[in-house]
């Protein structure tokens, strides 16, 4: 999912390539989107590249190639990417005489309680989490067998484009390894914990936000420890 600014920029680049055969300059992009500086364009370009819509080609001026377009611009729907995608678990609906805030008995019977370990930052890393705050009931479909699970309350908005909002409760399967693209709880320098998308490249690990307002943070691989992978999400309205 793209933000309005990202979509506006992609559309502007696409139209200019179709018209002139070459993408616009960064100054032209800045003026077209009415931004104050080219740094904002750099962030939008990086976000579009990370999401696979464009590719920057090395050693060439105005070296931007459009790889795909979103459905709103006539593009083909993308195949699901590896990693977490929020999903709704359907359950029995309450009858007209049943209060909406009371779960049906069959849902309650299949729920499991897991510990809520406190808050996790979806933004700048916060202090590491190591205590049980309370417990939360989770639908059994959300928890895989053969693993320990815990929950964390999200603070911050850096993962909003992955469908994770401030105040959500995320369900984490405990583990020490992750694949590129997984959303993980990462412990940075044994002091701070954060929720980010994981990328391991050589001897470094990048922790990537899902919000162009936040920079991707890169650390030496020995400074980051995976604490678990995201497997579910609970939102209260």
mmCIF file of C-alpha atoms in Angstrom:
data_model
loop_
_atom_site.group_PDB
_atom_site.id
_atom_site.type_symbol
_atom_site.label_atom_id
_atom_site.label_comp_id
_atom_site.label_asym_id
_atom_site.label_seq_id
_atom_site.Cartn_x
_atom_site.Cartn_y
_atom_site.Cartn_z
ATOM 1 C CA UNK A 1 0.000 0.000 0.000
ATOM 2 C CA UNK A 2 1.401 3.399 -0.994
ATOM 3 C CA UNK A 3 0.889 6.743 0.685
ATOM 4 C CA UNK A 4 -0.674 9.555 -1.345
ATOM 5 C CA UNK A 5 2.711 11.256 -1.810
ATOM 6 C CA UNK A 6 4.343 8.019 -2.951
ATOM 7 C CA UNK A 7 1.507 7.395 -5.395
ATOM 8 C CA UNK A 8 1.655 10.991 -6.682
ATOM 9 C CA UNK A 9 5.389 10.703 -7.293
ATOM 10 C CA UNK A 10 5.107 7.332 -9.036
ATOM 11 C CA UNK A 11 2.358 8.675 -11.283
ATOM 12 C CA UNK A 12 4.416 11.783 -12.122
ATOM 13 C CA UNK A 13 7.485 9.704 -12.991
ATOM 14 C CA UNK A 14 5.392 7.300 -15.084
ATOM 15 C CA UNK A 15 3.770 10.107 -17.112
ATOM 16 C CA UNK A 16 7.096 11.821 -17.759
ATOM 17 C CA UNK A 17 8.731 8.578 -18.885
ATOM 18 C CA UNK A 18 5.833 7.916 -21.243
ATOM 19 C CA UNK A 19 6.015 11.466 -22.628
ATOM 20 C CA UNK A 20 9.767 12.105 -22.795
ATOM 21 C CA UNK A 21 11.345 8.668 -22.585
ATOM 22 C CA UNK A 22 13.342 9.703 -19.497
ATOM 23 C CA UNK A 23 12.305 10.264 -15.870
ATOM 24 C CA UNK A 24 12.124 13.789 -14.436
ATOM 25 C CA UNK A 25 14.929 15.364 -12.436
ATOM 26 C CA UNK A 26 14.776 15.540 -8.651
ATOM 27 C CA UNK A 27 14.114 19.297 -8.892
ATOM 28 C CA UNK A 28 11.166 18.646 -11.196
ATOM 29 C CA UNK A 29 9.846 15.998 -8.803
ATOM 30 C CA UNK A 30 10.200 18.387 -5.869
ATOM 31 C CA UNK A 31 8.301 21.135 -7.677
ATOM 32 C CA UNK A 32 5.596 18.758 -8.921
ATOM 33 C CA UNK A 33 4.894 17.491 -5.391
ATOM 34 C CA UNK A 34 5.316 20.943 -3.835
ATOM 35 C CA UNK A 35 8.009 19.789 -1.415
ATOM 36 C CA UNK A 36 10.457 22.141 0.245
ATOM 37 C CA UNK A 37 13.614 20.130 -0.361
ATOM 38 C CA UNK A 38 14.945 17.249 -2.417
ATOM 39 C CA UNK A 39 15.482 15.204 0.758
ATOM 40 C CA UNK A 40 11.743 14.507 0.795
ATOM 41 C CA UNK A 41 12.000 13.188 -2.767
ATOM 42 C CA UNK A 42 14.921 10.964 -1.758
ATOM 43 C CA UNK A 43 12.779 9.417 1.015
ATOM 44 C CA UNK A 44 9.866 8.826 -1.367
ATOM 45 C CA UNK A 45 12.149 7.317 -4.008
ATOM 46 C CA UNK A 46 13.688 5.010 -1.401
ATOM 47 C CA UNK A 47 10.222 3.934 -0.208
ATOM 48 C CA UNK A 48 9.097 3.192 -3.785
ATOM 49 C CA UNK A 49 12.279 1.224 -4.439
ATOM 50 C CA UNK A 50 11.902 -0.809 -1.231
ATOM 51 C CA UNK A 51 8.348 -1.693 -2.231
ATOM 52 C CA UNK A 52 9.480 -2.846 -5.661
ATOM 53 C CA UNK A 53 7.773 -0.184 -7.803
ATOM 54 C CA UNK A 54 10.954 1.401 -9.174
ATOM 55 C CA UNK A 55 14.613 0.505 -9.623
ATOM 56 C CA UNK A 56 17.563 2.890 -9.511
ATOM 57 C CA UNK A 57 20.279 2.092 -12.055
ATOM 58 C CA UNK A 58 23.896 2.803 -11.112
ATOM 59 C CA UNK A 59 26.183 5.234 -12.953
ATOM 60 C CA UNK A 60 23.459 6.854 -15.016
ATOM 61 C CA UNK A 61 21.852 10.268 -14.799
ATOM 62 C CA UNK A 62 18.130 10.232 -13.963
ATOM 63 C CA UNK A 63 18.534 6.462 -13.641
ATOM 64 C CA UNK A 64 15.053 5.475 -12.460
ATOM 65 C CA UNK A 65 13.200 2.572 -14.034
ATOM 66 C CA UNK A 66 9.566 1.770 -13.285
ATOM 67 C CA UNK A 67 9.270 -1.925 -12.421
ATOM 68 C CA UNK A 68 5.536 -2.173 -11.758
ATOM 69 C CA UNK A 69 2.459 -0.036 -11.197
ATOM 70 C CA UNK A 70 -0.226 -0.316 -8.509
ATOM 71 C CA UNK A 71 -3.691 -1.501 -9.479
ATOM 72 C CA UNK A 72 -5.017 2.073 -9.256
ATOM 73 C CA UNK A 73 -2.695 2.971 -12.159
ATOM 74 C CA UNK A 74 -3.523 -0.089 -14.244
ATOM 75 C CA UNK A 75 -0.928 -2.420 -12.756
ATOM 76 C CA UNK A 76 -1.323 -6.142 -12.219
ATOM 77 C CA UNK A 77 -2.044 -7.221 -8.608
ATOM 78 C CA UNK A 78 1.165 -8.276 -6.884
ATOM 79 C CA UNK A 79 1.731 -11.750 -5.518
ATOM 80 C CA UNK A 80 1.886 -11.893 -1.709
ATOM 81 C CA UNK A 81 5.303 -10.937 -0.380
ATOM 82 C CA UNK A 82 7.118 -12.986 2.210
ATOM 83 C CA UNK A 83 6.640 -11.827 5.755
ATOM 84 C CA UNK A 84 3.631 -10.807 7.808
ATOM 85 C CA UNK A 85 0.344 -9.744 6.254
ATOM 86 C CA UNK A 86 -2.455 -8.858 8.676
ATOM 87 C CA UNK A 87 -5.452 -11.151 8.265
ATOM 88 C CA UNK A 88 -8.913 -11.384 9.761
ATOM 89 C CA UNK A 89 -9.884 -14.596 11.482
ATOM 90 C CA UNK A 90 -13.577 -15.211 10.982
ATOM 91 C CA UNK A 91 -15.613 -16.555 13.832
ATOM 92 C CA UNK A 92 -19.267 -17.089 14.684
ATOM 93 C CA UNK A 93 -21.201 -13.828 14.741
ATOM 94 C CA UNK A 94 -23.267 -12.962 17.814
ATOM 95 C CA UNK A 95 -26.987 -13.454 17.474
ATOM 96 C CA UNK A 96 -29.255 -10.370 17.547
ATOM 97 C CA UNK A 97 -30.045 -11.091 21.192
ATOM 98 C CA UNK A 98 -26.411 -11.612 22.186
ATOM 99 C CA UNK A 99 -24.433 -8.548 23.359
ATOM 100 C CA UNK A 100 -21.747 -7.677 20.800
ATOM 101 C CA UNK A 101 -18.995 -7.455 23.404
ATOM 102 C CA UNK A 102 -19.461 -11.062 24.579
ATOM 103 C CA UNK A 103 -17.640 -13.740 22.585
ATOM 104 C CA UNK A 104 -19.585 -16.877 21.616
ATOM 105 C CA UNK A 105 -18.780 -19.887 23.795
ATOM 106 C CA UNK A 106 -17.035 -21.813 20.981
ATOM 107 C CA UNK A 107 -14.612 -18.918 20.428
ATOM 108 C CA UNK A 108 -13.813 -18.708 24.128
ATOM 109 C CA UNK A 109 -13.133 -22.449 24.285
ATOM 110 C CA UNK A 110 -10.594 -22.200 21.472
ATOM 111 C CA UNK A 111 -8.798 -19.153 22.872
ATOM 112 C CA UNK A 112 -5.439 -19.355 24.624
ATOM 113 C CA UNK A 113 -3.955 -16.963 27.132
ATOM 114 C CA UNK A 114 -0.453 -15.664 26.465
ATOM 115 C CA UNK A 115 1.609 -13.136 28.441
ATOM 116 C CA UNK A 116 1.722 -9.477 27.431
ATOM 117 C CA UNK A 117 5.347 -8.495 27.991
ATOM 118 C CA UNK A 118 4.800 -4.741 27.927
ATOM 119 C CA UNK A 119 5.255 -2.222 25.121
ATOM 120 C CA UNK A 120 7.343 -2.438 21.951
ATOM 121 C CA UNK A 121 8.432 0.522 19.848
ATOM 122 C CA UNK A 122 7.349 0.823 16.239
ATOM 123 C CA UNK A 123 9.602 3.836 15.832
ATOM 124 C CA UNK A 124 12.789 4.666 17.690
ATOM 125 C CA UNK A 125 13.848 1.661 19.817
ATOM 126 C CA UNK A 126 12.778 1.751 23.467
ATOM 127 C CA UNK A 127 14.112 -0.065 26.501
ATOM 128 C CA UNK A 128 14.207 -3.845 26.281
ATOM 129 C CA UNK A 129 11.169 -5.740 27.526
ATOM 130 C CA UNK A 130 11.575 -8.545 30.023
ATOM 131 C CA UNK A 131 8.575 -8.607 32.351
ATOM 132 C CA UNK A 132 5.015 -9.905 32.165
ATOM 133 C CA UNK A 133 2.508 -7.067 32.411
ATOM 134 C CA UNK A 134 -0.704 -9.108 32.123
ATOM 135 C CA UNK A 135 -2.237 -11.837 29.940
ATOM 136 C CA UNK A 136 -4.439 -11.670 26.845
ATOM 137 C CA UNK A 137 -6.749 -14.274 25.292
ATOM 138 C CA UNK A 138 -5.776 -15.066 21.690
ATOM 139 C CA UNK A 139 -7.733 -17.151 19.114
ATOM 140 C CA UNK A 140 -6.164 -20.572 18.758
ATOM 141 C CA UNK A 141 -5.897 -20.129 14.950
ATOM 142 C CA UNK A 142 -3.383 -17.338 15.518
ATOM 143 C CA UNK A 143 -0.926 -19.517 17.431
ATOM 144 C CA UNK A 144 1.093 -22.237 15.753
ATOM 145 C CA UNK A 145 1.939 -25.462 17.553
ATOM 146 C CA UNK A 146 5.417 -26.250 18.820
ATOM 147 C CA UNK A 147 6.441 -22.768 19.886
ATOM 148 C CA UNK A 148 6.229 -20.258 22.725
ATOM 149 C CA UNK A 149 4.282 -17.075 22.103
ATOM 150 C CA UNK A 150 3.947 -13.711 23.790
ATOM 151 C CA UNK A 151 2.206 -10.418 23.093
ATOM 152 C CA UNK A 152 3.393 -6.804 22.993
ATOM 153 C CA UNK A 153 1.548 -3.500 22.823
ATOM 154 C CA UNK A 154 2.750 -1.354 19.927
ATOM 155 C CA UNK A 155 3.864 2.223 20.552
ATOM 156 C CA UNK A 156 4.515 4.403 17.520
ATOM 157 C CA UNK A 157 3.550 4.567 13.852
ATOM 158 C CA UNK A 158 6.603 3.356 11.938
ATOM 159 C CA UNK A 159 4.875 0.114 10.832
ATOM 160 C CA UNK A 160 1.569 1.591 9.686
ATOM 161 C CA UNK A 161 2.071 0.576 6.035
ATOM 162 C CA UNK A 162 2.349 -3.033 7.201
ATOM 163 C CA UNK A 163 -1.067 -2.666 8.839
ATOM 164 C CA UNK A 164 0.321 -2.213 12.373
ATOM 165 C CA UNK A 165 -0.970 0.829 14.251
ATOM 166 C CA UNK A 166 -0.141 2.537 17.514
ATOM 167 C CA UNK A 167 -1.995 0.738 20.312
ATOM 168 C CA UNK A 168 -2.290 -2.610 18.494
ATOM 169 C CA UNK A 169 -1.291 -5.796 20.319
ATOM 170 C CA UNK A 170 1.050 -7.957 18.249
ATOM 171 C CA UNK A 171 1.449 -11.706 18.746
ATOM 172 C CA UNK A 172 5.051 -12.908 18.578
ATOM 173 C CA UNK A 173 6.340 -16.452 18.185
ATOM 174 C CA UNK A 174 9.545 -16.696 20.175
ATOM 175 C CA UNK A 175 12.652 -17.503 18.143
ATOM 176 C CA UNK A 176 16.205 -16.442 17.444
ATOM 177 C CA UNK A 177 16.247 -16.594 13.640
ATOM 178 C CA UNK A 178 14.365 -14.845 10.852
ATOM 179 C CA UNK A 179 14.230 -14.712 7.081
ATOM 180 C CA UNK A 180 14.656 -11.528 5.101
ATOM 181 C CA UNK A 181 11.328 -9.727 4.955
ATOM 182 C CA UNK A 182 10.024 -11.077 8.274
ATOM 183 C CA UNK A 183 8.708 -8.573 10.814
ATOM 184 C CA UNK A 184 10.565 -9.266 14.031
ATOM 185 C CA UNK A 185 11.136 -8.122 17.568
ATOM 186 C CA UNK A 186 14.800 -7.138 17.496
ATOM 187 C CA UNK A 187 16.972 -6.498 20.522
ATOM 188 C CA UNK A 188 19.582 -3.858 19.689
ATOM 189 C CA UNK A 189 22.858 -3.885 21.635
ATOM 190 C CA UNK A 190 21.175 -5.890 24.429
ATOM 191 C CA UNK A 191 19.391 -2.722 25.550
ATOM 192 C CA UNK A 192 16.597 -1.661 23.235
ATOM 193 C CA UNK A 193 13.773 -3.547 21.558
ATOM 194 C CA UNK A 194 11.955 -2.561 18.396
ATOM 195 C CA UNK A 195 9.462 -4.018 15.908
ATOM 196 C CA UNK A 196 10.790 -3.839 12.350
ATOM 197 C CA UNK A 197 11.163 -5.710 9.082
ATOM 198 C CA UNK A 198 14.366 -7.777 9.105
ATOM 199 C CA UNK A 199 17.041 -7.835 6.382
ATOM 200 C CA UNK A 200 20.393 -9.630 6.814
ATOM 201 C CA UNK A 201 23.052 -8.594 4.299
ATOM 202 C CA UNK A 202 26.590 -9.900 4.774
ATOM 203 C CA UNK A 203 27.791 -8.792 8.198
ATOM 204 C CA UNK A 204 25.087 -6.190 8.761
ATOM 205 C CA UNK A 205 21.419 -6.250 9.668
ATOM 206 C CA UNK A 206 18.952 -3.633 8.491
ATOM 207 C CA UNK A 207 15.824 -2.929 10.534
ATOM 208 C CA UNK A 208 13.343 -1.394 8.111
ATOM 209 C CA UNK A 209 10.273 0.637 9.005
ATOM 210 C CA UNK A 210 7.035 0.527 7.026
ATOM 211 C CA UNK A 211 6.649 4.296 7.034
ATOM 212 C CA UNK A 212 8.731 6.589 4.780
ATOM 213 C CA UNK A 213 9.060 9.083 7.633
ATOM 214 C CA UNK A 214 11.459 6.681 9.386
ATOM 215 C CA UNK A 215 14.925 5.766 8.161
ATOM 216 C CA UNK A 216 16.086 2.180 7.842
ATOM 217 C CA UNK A 217 18.622 1.525 10.606
ATOM 218 C CA UNK A 218 21.654 -0.642 9.842
ATOM 219 C CA UNK A 219 23.706 -2.365 12.558
ATOM 220 C CA UNK A 220 26.623 -4.823 12.675
ATOM 221 C CA UNK A 221 25.134 -8.314 12.856
ATOM 222 C CA UNK A 222 26.532 -8.903 16.347
ATOM 223 C CA UNK A 223 24.570 -5.903 17.677
ATOM 224 C CA UNK A 224 21.110 -7.283 16.802
ATOM 225 C CA UNK A 225 19.385 -10.314 18.314
ATOM 226 C CA UNK A 226 16.076 -11.592 16.992
ATOM 227 C CA UNK A 227 13.615 -12.229 19.817
ATOM 228 C CA UNK A 228 10.711 -13.544 17.755
ATOM 229 C CA UNK A 229 8.623 -13.165 14.606
ATOM 230 C CA UNK A 230 5.245 -11.531 14.157
ATOM 231 C CA UNK A 231 2.424 -14.047 13.629
ATOM 232 C CA UNK A 232 -0.726 -12.122 14.480
ATOM 233 C CA UNK A 233 -2.317 -8.880 15.579
ATOM 234 C CA UNK A 234 -5.191 -7.837 17.842
ATOM 235 C CA UNK A 235 -6.890 -4.458 17.451
ATOM 236 C CA UNK A 236 -9.464 -2.974 19.802
ATOM 237 C CA UNK A 237 -11.921 -0.389 18.505
#
